PDB file of C-alpha atoms in Angstrom:
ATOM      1  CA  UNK A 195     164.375 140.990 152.353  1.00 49.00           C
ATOM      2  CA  UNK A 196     161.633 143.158 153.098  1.00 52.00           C
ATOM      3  CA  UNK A 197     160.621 143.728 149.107  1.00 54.00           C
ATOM      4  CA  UNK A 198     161.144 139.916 148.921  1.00 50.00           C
ATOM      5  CA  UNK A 199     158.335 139.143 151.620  1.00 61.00           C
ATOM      6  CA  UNK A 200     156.163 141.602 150.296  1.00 68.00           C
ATOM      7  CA  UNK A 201     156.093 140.648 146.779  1.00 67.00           C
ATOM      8  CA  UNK A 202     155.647 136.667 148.369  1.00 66.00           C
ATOM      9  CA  UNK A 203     152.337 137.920 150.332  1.00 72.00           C
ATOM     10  CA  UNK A 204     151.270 140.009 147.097  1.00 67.00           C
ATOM     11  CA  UNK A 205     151.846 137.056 145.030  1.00 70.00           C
ATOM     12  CA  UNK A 206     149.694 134.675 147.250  1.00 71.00           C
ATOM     13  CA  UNK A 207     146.801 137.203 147.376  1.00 69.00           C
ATOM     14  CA  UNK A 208     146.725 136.934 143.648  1.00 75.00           C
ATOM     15  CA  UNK A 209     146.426 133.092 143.681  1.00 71.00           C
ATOM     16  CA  UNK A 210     143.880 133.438 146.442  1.00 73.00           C
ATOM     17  CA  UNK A 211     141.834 135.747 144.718  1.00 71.00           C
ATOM     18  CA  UNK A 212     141.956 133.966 141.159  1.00 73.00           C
ATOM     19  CA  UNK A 213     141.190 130.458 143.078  1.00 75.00           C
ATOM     20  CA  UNK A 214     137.614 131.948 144.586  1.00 77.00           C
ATOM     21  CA  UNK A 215     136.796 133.474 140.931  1.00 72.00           C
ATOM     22  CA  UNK A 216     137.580 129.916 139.693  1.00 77.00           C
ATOM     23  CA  UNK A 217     135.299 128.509 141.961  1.00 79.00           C
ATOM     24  CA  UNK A 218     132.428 130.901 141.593  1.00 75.00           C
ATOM     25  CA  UNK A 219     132.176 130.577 138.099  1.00 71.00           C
ATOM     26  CA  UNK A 220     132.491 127.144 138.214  1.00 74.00           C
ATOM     27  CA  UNK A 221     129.234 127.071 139.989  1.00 73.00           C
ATOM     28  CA  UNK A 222     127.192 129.340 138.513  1.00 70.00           C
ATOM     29  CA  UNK A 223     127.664 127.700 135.079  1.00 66.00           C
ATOM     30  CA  UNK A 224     127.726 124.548 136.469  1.00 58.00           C
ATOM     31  CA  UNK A 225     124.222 122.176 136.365  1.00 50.00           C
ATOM     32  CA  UNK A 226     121.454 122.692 138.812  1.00 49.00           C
ATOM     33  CA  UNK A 227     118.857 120.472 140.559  1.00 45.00           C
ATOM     34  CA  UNK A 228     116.198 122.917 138.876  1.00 45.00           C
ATOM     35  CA  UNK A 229     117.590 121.977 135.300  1.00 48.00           C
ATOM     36  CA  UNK A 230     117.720 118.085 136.069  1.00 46.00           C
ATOM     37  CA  UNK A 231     115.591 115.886 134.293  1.00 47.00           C
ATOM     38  CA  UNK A 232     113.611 113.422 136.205  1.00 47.00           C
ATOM     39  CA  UNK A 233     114.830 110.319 136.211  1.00 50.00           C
ATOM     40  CA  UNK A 234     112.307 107.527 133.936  1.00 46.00           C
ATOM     41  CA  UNK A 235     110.388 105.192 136.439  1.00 50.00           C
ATOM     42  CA  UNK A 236     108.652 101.822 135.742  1.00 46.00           C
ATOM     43  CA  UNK A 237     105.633 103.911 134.574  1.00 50.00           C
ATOM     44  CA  UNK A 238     107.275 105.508 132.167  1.00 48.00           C
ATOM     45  CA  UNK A 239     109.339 102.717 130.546  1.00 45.00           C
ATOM     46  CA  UNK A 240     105.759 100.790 130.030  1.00 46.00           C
ATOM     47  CA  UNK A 241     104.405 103.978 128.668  1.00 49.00           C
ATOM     48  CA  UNK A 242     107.371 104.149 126.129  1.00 47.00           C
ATOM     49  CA  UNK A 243     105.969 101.094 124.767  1.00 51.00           C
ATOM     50  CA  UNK A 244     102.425 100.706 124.622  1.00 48.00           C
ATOM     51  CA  UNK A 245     102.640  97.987 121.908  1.00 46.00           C
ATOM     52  CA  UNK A 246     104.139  95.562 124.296  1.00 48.00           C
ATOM     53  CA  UNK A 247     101.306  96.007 127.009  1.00 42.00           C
ATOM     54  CA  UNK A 248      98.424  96.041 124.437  1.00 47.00           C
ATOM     55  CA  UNK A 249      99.814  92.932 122.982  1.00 46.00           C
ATOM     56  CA  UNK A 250      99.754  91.138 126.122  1.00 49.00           C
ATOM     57  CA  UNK A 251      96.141  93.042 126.905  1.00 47.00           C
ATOM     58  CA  UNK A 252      94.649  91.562 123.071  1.00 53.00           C
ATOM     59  CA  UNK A 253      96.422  88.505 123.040  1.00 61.00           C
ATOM     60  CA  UNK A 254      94.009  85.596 121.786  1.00 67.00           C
ATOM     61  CA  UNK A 255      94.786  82.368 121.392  1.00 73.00           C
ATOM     62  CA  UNK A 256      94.286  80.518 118.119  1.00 71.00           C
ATOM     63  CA  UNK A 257      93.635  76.868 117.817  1.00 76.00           C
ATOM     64  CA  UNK A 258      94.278  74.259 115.551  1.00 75.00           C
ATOM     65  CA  UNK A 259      91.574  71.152 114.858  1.00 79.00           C
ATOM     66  CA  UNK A 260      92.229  68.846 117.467  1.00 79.00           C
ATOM     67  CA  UNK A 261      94.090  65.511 116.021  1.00 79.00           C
ATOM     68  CA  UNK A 262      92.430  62.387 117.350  1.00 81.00           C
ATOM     69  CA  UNK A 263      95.227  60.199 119.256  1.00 82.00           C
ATOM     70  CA  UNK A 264      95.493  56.447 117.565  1.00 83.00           C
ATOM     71  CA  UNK A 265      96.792  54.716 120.925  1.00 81.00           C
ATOM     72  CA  UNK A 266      96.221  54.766 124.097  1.00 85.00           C
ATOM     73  CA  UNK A 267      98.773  54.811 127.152  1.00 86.00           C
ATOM     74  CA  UNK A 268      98.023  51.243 128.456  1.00 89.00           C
ATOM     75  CA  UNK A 269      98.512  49.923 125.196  1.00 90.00           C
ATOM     76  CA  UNK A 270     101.963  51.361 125.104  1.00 89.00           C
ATOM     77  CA  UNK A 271     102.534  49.892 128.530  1.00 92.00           C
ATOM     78  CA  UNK A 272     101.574  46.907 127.342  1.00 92.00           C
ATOM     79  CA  UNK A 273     103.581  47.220 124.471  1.00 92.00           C
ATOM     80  CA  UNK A 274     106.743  47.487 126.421  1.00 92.00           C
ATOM     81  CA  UNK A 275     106.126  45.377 128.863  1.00 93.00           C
ATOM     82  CA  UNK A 276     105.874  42.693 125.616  1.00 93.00           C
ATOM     83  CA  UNK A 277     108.947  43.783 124.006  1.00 94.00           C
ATOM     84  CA  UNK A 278     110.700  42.846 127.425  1.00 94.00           C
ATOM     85  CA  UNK A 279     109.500  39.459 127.735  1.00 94.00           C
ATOM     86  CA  UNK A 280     109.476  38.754 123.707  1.00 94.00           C
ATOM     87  CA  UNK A 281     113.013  39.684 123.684  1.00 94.00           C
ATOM     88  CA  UNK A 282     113.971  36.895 126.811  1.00 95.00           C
ATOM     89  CA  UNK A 283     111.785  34.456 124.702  1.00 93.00           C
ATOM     90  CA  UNK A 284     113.937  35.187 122.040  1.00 92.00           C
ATOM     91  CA  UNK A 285     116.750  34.948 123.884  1.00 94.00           C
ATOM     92  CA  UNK A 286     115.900  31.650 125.144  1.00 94.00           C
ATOM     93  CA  UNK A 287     115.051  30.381 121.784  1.00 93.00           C
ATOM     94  CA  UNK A 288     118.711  31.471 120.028  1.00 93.00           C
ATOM     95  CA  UNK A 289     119.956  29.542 122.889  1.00 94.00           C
ATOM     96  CA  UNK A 290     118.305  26.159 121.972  1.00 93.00           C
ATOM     97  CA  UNK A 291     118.651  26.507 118.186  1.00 93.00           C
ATOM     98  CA  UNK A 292     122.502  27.406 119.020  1.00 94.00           C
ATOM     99  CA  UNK A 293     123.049  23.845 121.442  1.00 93.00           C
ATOM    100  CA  UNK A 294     120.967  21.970 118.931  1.00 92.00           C
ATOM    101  CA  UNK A 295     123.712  22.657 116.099  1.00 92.00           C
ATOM    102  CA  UNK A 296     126.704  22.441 118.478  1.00 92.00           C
ATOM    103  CA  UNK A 297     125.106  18.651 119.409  1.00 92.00           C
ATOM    104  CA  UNK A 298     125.302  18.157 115.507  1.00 90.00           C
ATOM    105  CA  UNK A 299     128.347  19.281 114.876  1.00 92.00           C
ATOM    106  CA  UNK A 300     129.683  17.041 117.879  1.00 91.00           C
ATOM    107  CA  UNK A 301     127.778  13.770 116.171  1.00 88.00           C
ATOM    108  CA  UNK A 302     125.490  14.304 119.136  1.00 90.00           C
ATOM    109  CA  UNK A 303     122.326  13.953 116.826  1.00 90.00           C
ATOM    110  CA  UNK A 304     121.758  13.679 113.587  1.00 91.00           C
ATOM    111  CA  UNK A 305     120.684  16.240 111.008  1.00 90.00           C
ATOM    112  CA  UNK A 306     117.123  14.921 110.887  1.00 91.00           C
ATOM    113  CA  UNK A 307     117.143  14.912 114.496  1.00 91.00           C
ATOM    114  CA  UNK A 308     118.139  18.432 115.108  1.00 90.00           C
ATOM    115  CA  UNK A 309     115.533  19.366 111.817  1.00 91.00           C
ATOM    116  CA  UNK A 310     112.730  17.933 114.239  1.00 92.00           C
ATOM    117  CA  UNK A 311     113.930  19.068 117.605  1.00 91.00           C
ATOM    118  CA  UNK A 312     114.370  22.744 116.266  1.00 91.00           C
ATOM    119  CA  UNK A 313     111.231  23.342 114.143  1.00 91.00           C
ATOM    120  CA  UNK A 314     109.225  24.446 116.792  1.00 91.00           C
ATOM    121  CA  UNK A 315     111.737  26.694 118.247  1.00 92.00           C
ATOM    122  CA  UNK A 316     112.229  28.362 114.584  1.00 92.00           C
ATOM    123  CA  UNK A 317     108.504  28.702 113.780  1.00 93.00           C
ATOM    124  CA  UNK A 318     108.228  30.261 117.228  1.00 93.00           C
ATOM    125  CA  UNK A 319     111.283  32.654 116.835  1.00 93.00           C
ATOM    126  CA  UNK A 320     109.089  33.791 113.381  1.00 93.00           C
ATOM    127  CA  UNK A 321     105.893  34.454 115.577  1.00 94.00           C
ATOM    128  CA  UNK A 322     108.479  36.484 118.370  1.00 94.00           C
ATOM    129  CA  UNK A 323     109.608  38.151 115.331  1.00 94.00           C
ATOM    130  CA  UNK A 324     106.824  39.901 114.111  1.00 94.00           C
ATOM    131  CA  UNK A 325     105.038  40.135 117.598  1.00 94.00           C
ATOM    132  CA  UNK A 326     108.655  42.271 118.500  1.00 94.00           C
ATOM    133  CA  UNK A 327     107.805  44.330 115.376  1.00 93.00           C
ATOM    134  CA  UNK A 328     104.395  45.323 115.884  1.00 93.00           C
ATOM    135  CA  UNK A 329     104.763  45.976 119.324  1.00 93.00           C
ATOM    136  CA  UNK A 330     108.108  48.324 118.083  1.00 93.00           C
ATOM    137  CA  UNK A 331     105.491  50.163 115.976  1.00 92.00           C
ATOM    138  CA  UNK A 332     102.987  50.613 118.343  1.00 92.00           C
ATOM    139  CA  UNK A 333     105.977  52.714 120.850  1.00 92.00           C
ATOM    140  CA  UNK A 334     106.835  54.395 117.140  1.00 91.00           C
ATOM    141  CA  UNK A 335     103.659  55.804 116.879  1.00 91.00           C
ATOM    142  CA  UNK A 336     102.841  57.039 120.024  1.00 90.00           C
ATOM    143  CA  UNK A 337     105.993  58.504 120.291  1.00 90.00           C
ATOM    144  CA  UNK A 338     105.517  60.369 116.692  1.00 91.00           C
ATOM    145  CA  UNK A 339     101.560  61.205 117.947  1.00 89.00           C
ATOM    146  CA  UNK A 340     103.812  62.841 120.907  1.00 89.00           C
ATOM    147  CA  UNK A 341     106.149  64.792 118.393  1.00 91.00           C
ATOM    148  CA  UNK A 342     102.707  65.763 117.130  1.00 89.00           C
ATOM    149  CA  UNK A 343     101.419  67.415 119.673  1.00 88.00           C
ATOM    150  CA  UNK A 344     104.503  69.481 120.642  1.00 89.00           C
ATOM    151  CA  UNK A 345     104.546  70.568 116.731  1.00 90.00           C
ATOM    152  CA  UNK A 346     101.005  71.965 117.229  1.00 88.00           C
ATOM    153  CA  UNK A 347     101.536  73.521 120.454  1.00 87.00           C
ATOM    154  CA  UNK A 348     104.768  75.503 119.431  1.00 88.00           C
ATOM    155  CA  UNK A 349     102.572  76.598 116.372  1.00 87.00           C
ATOM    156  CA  UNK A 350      99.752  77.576 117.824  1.00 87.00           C
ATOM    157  CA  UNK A 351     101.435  79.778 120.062  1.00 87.00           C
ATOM    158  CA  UNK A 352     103.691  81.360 117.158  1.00 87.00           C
ATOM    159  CA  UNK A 353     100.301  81.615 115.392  1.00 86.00           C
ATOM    160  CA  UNK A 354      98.869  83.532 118.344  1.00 86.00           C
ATOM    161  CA  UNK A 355     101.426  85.760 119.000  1.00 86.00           C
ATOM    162  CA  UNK A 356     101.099  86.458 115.138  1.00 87.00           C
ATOM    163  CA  UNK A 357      97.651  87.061 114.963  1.00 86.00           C
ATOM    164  CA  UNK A 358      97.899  89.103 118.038  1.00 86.00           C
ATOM    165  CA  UNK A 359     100.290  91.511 116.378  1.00 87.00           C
ATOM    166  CA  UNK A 360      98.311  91.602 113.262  1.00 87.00           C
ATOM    167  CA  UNK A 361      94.912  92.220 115.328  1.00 86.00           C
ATOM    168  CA  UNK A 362      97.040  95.282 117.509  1.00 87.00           C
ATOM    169  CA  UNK A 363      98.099  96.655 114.259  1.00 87.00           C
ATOM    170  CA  UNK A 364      94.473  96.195 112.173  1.00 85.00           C
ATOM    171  CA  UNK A 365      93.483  98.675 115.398  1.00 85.00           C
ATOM    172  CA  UNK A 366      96.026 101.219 115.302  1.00 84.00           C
ATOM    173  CA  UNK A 367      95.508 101.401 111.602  1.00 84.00           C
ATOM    174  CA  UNK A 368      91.456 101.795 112.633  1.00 79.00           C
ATOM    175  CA  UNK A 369      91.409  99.291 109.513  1.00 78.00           C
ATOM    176  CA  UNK A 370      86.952  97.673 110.378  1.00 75.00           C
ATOM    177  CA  UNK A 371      86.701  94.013 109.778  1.00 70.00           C
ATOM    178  CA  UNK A 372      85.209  93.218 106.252  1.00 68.00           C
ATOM    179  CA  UNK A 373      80.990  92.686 106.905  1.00 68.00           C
ATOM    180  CA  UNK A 374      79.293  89.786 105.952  1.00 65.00           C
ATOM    181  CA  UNK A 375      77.487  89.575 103.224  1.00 65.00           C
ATOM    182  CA  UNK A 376      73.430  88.344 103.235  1.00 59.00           C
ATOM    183  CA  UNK A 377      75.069  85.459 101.531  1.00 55.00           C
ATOM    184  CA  UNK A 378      77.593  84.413 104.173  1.00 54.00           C
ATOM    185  CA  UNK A 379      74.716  85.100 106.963  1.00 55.00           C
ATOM    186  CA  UNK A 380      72.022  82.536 104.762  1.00 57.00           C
ATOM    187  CA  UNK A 381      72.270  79.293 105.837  1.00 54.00           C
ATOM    188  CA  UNK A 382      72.907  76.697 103.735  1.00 56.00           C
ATOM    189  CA  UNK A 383      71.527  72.992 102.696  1.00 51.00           C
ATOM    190  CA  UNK A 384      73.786  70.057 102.978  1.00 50.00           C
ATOM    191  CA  UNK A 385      76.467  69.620  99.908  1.00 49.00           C
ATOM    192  CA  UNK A 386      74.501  67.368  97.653  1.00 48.00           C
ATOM    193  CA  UNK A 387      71.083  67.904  99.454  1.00 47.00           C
ATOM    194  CA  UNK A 388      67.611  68.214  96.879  1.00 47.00           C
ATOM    195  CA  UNK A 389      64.401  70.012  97.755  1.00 48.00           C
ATOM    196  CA  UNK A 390      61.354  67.717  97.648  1.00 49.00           C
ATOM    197  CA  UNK A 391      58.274  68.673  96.525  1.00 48.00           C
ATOM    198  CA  UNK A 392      54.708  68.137  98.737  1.00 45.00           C
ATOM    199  CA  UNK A 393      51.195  68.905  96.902  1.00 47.00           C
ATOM    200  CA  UNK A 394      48.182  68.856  99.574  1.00 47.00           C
ATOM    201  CA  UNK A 395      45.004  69.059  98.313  1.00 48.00           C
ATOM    202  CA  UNK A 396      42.026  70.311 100.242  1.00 46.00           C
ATOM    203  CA  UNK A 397      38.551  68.432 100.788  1.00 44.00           C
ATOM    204  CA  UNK A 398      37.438  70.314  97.969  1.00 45.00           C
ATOM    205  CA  UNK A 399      40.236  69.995  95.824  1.00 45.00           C
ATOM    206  CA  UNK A 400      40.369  73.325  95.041  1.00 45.00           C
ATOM    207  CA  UNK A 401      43.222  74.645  96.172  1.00 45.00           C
ATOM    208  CA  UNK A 402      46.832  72.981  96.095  1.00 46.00           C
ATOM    209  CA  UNK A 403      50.026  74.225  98.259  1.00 46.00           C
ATOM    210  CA  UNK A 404      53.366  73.244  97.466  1.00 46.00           C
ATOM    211  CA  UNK A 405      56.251  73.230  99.845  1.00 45.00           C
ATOM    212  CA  UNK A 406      59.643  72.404  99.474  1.00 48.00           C
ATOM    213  CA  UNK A 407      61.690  70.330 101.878  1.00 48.00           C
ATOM    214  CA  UNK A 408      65.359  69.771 101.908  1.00 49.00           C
ATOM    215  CA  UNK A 409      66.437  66.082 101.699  1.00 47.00           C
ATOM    216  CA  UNK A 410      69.863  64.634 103.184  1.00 46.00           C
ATOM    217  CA  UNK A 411      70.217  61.755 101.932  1.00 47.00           C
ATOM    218  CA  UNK A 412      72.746  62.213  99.318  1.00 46.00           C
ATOM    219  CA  UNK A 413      74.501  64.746 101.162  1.00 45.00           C
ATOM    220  CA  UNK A 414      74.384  62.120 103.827  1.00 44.00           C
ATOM    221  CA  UNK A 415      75.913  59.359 100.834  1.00 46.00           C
ATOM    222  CA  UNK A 416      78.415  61.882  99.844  1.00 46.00           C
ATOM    223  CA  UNK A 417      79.970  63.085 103.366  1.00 47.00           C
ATOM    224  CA  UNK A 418      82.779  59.854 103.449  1.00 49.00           C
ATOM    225  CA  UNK A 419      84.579  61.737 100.355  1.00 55.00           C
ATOM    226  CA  UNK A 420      84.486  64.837 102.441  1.00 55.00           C
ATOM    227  CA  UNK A 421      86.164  62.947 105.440  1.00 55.00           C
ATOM    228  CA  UNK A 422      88.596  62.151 103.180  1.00 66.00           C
ATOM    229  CA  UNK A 423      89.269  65.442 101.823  1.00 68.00           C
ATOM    230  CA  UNK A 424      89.405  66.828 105.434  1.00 62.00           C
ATOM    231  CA  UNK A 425      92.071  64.282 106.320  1.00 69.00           C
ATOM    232  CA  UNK A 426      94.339  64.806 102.935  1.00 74.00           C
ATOM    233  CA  UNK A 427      93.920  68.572 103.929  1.00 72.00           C
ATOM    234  CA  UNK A 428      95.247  68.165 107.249  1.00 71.00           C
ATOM    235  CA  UNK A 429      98.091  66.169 106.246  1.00 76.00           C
ATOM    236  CA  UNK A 430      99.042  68.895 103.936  1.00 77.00           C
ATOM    237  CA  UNK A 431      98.435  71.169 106.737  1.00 73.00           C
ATOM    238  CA  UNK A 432     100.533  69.069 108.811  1.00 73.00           C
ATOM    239  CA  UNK A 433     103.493  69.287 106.412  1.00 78.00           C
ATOM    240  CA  UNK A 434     103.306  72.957 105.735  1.00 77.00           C
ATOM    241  CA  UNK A 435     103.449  73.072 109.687  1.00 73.00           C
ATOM    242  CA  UNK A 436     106.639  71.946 109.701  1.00 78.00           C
ATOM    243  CA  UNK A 437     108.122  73.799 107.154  1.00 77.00           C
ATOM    244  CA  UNK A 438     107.160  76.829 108.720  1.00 73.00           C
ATOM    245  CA  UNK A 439     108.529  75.893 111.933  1.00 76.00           C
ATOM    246  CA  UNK A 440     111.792  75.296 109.879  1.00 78.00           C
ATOM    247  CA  UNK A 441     111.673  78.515 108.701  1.00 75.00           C
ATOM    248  CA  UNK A 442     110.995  80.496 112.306  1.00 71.00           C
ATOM    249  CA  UNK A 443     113.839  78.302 113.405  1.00 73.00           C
ATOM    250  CA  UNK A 444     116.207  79.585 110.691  1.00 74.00           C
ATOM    251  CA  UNK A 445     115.333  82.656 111.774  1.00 68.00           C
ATOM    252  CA  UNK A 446     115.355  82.674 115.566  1.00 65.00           C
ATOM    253  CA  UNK A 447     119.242  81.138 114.413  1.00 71.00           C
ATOM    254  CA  UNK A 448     119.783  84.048 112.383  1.00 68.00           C
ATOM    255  CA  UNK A 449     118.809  86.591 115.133  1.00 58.00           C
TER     256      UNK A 449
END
């Protein structure tokens, strides 16, 4: 019993003794606070990406020509409004017409009769008819001149942000802005404008001086084509607008 008990207390020193080396190793090759690495603050996560915050810093907005609106708000209140009560006319109208051939079907009146009685309730359903159609139109297109505006807005803004970008990058790349020419900086006479030429004579007629003066007047003849131009151009505009909004849609799905 006694060698038992001995070898038992022997044993447990062992264990003891192994544990505490266990545990001292264990912390001197464990990690320190010294060998930590700080954790990232706000600071740091917007120095990580200085493209974001110079974008926002650069950002300019770009603008598209404003489009002229066609109609007016009270007209489309008025609009509506007529819709309402040209409908109930209508209404009204269908009504009669409806009676009038019921009463000739019953032998009420006769076919002349009802021809008479109705004619000025069908020539007035034609003038509700088209006054219902224009008015319709009138809601279409301020409702498209809405659709309009949204378009532009949404591009402008993807414009911006693009030209933003492309402005951050042009400075990172330190890629200077082309100069202008002496060409580009000389202003110009009107499309279509002549010079005119002045002689003045002296008292002695000796000496003559010519000077040249721009005249307008066929630039001034020629600037309805150019209206038109502008406006073909910003239809075209107007419909590659829309297919690039297509396109950043596809995209924004695709993402």
């Amino acid at each position: 019993m006694a060698d038992l008990s001995t070898d038992l207390i022997f044993g447990l020193v062992i264990v003891a003794v192994a544990a505490i080396a266990i545990i001292m190793f264990w912390r001197a090759s464990g990690p320190s606070n010294k060998n930590k690495e700080p954790e990232a603050k706000p600071d740091d996560a917007q120095k990580e990406d200085p493209l974001k915050v110079e974008l926002q810093m650069t950002e300019r907005k770009v603008k598209v020509p404003p489009l002229e609106k066609k109609i007016a708000t009270v007209e489309v209140e008025k609009a509506r409004s007529q819709i309402r009560t040209l409908t109930l006319k209508q209404e009204i109208n269908s009504m009669v017409l409806r009676r009038l051939f019921e009463a000739e079907d019953e032998e009420e009146i006769s076919r002349e009769e009802r021809v008479r009685l109705g004619k000025n309730y069908e020539d007035e359903m034609k003038q509700i008819a088209e006054e219902l159609k224009r008015s319709e139109m009138l809601i279409s297109l301020a409702e498209l001149e809405t659709i309009r505006e949204e378009i532009v807005q949404k591009f402008e803004e993807s414009l911006s942000q693009t030209q933003s970008r492309i402005d951050l990058i042009l400075k990172e790349l330190k890629i200077p802005e082309p100069p202008k020419t002496a060409e580009e900086e000389k202003p110009k006479l009107p499309i279509g404008a002549k010079r005119r030429r002045l002689t003045t004579k002296t008292k002695t007629g000796e000496l003559e001086e010519e000077v040249e003066e721009p005249t307008g007047q066929e630039g001034e003849e020629k600037q309805p084509t150019g209206k038109q131009d502008v406006e073909s151009r910003l239809e075209q505009l107007k419909k590659e607008v829309m297919k690039e909004l297509d396109e950043l849609d596809k995209l924004e799905l695709e993402n």
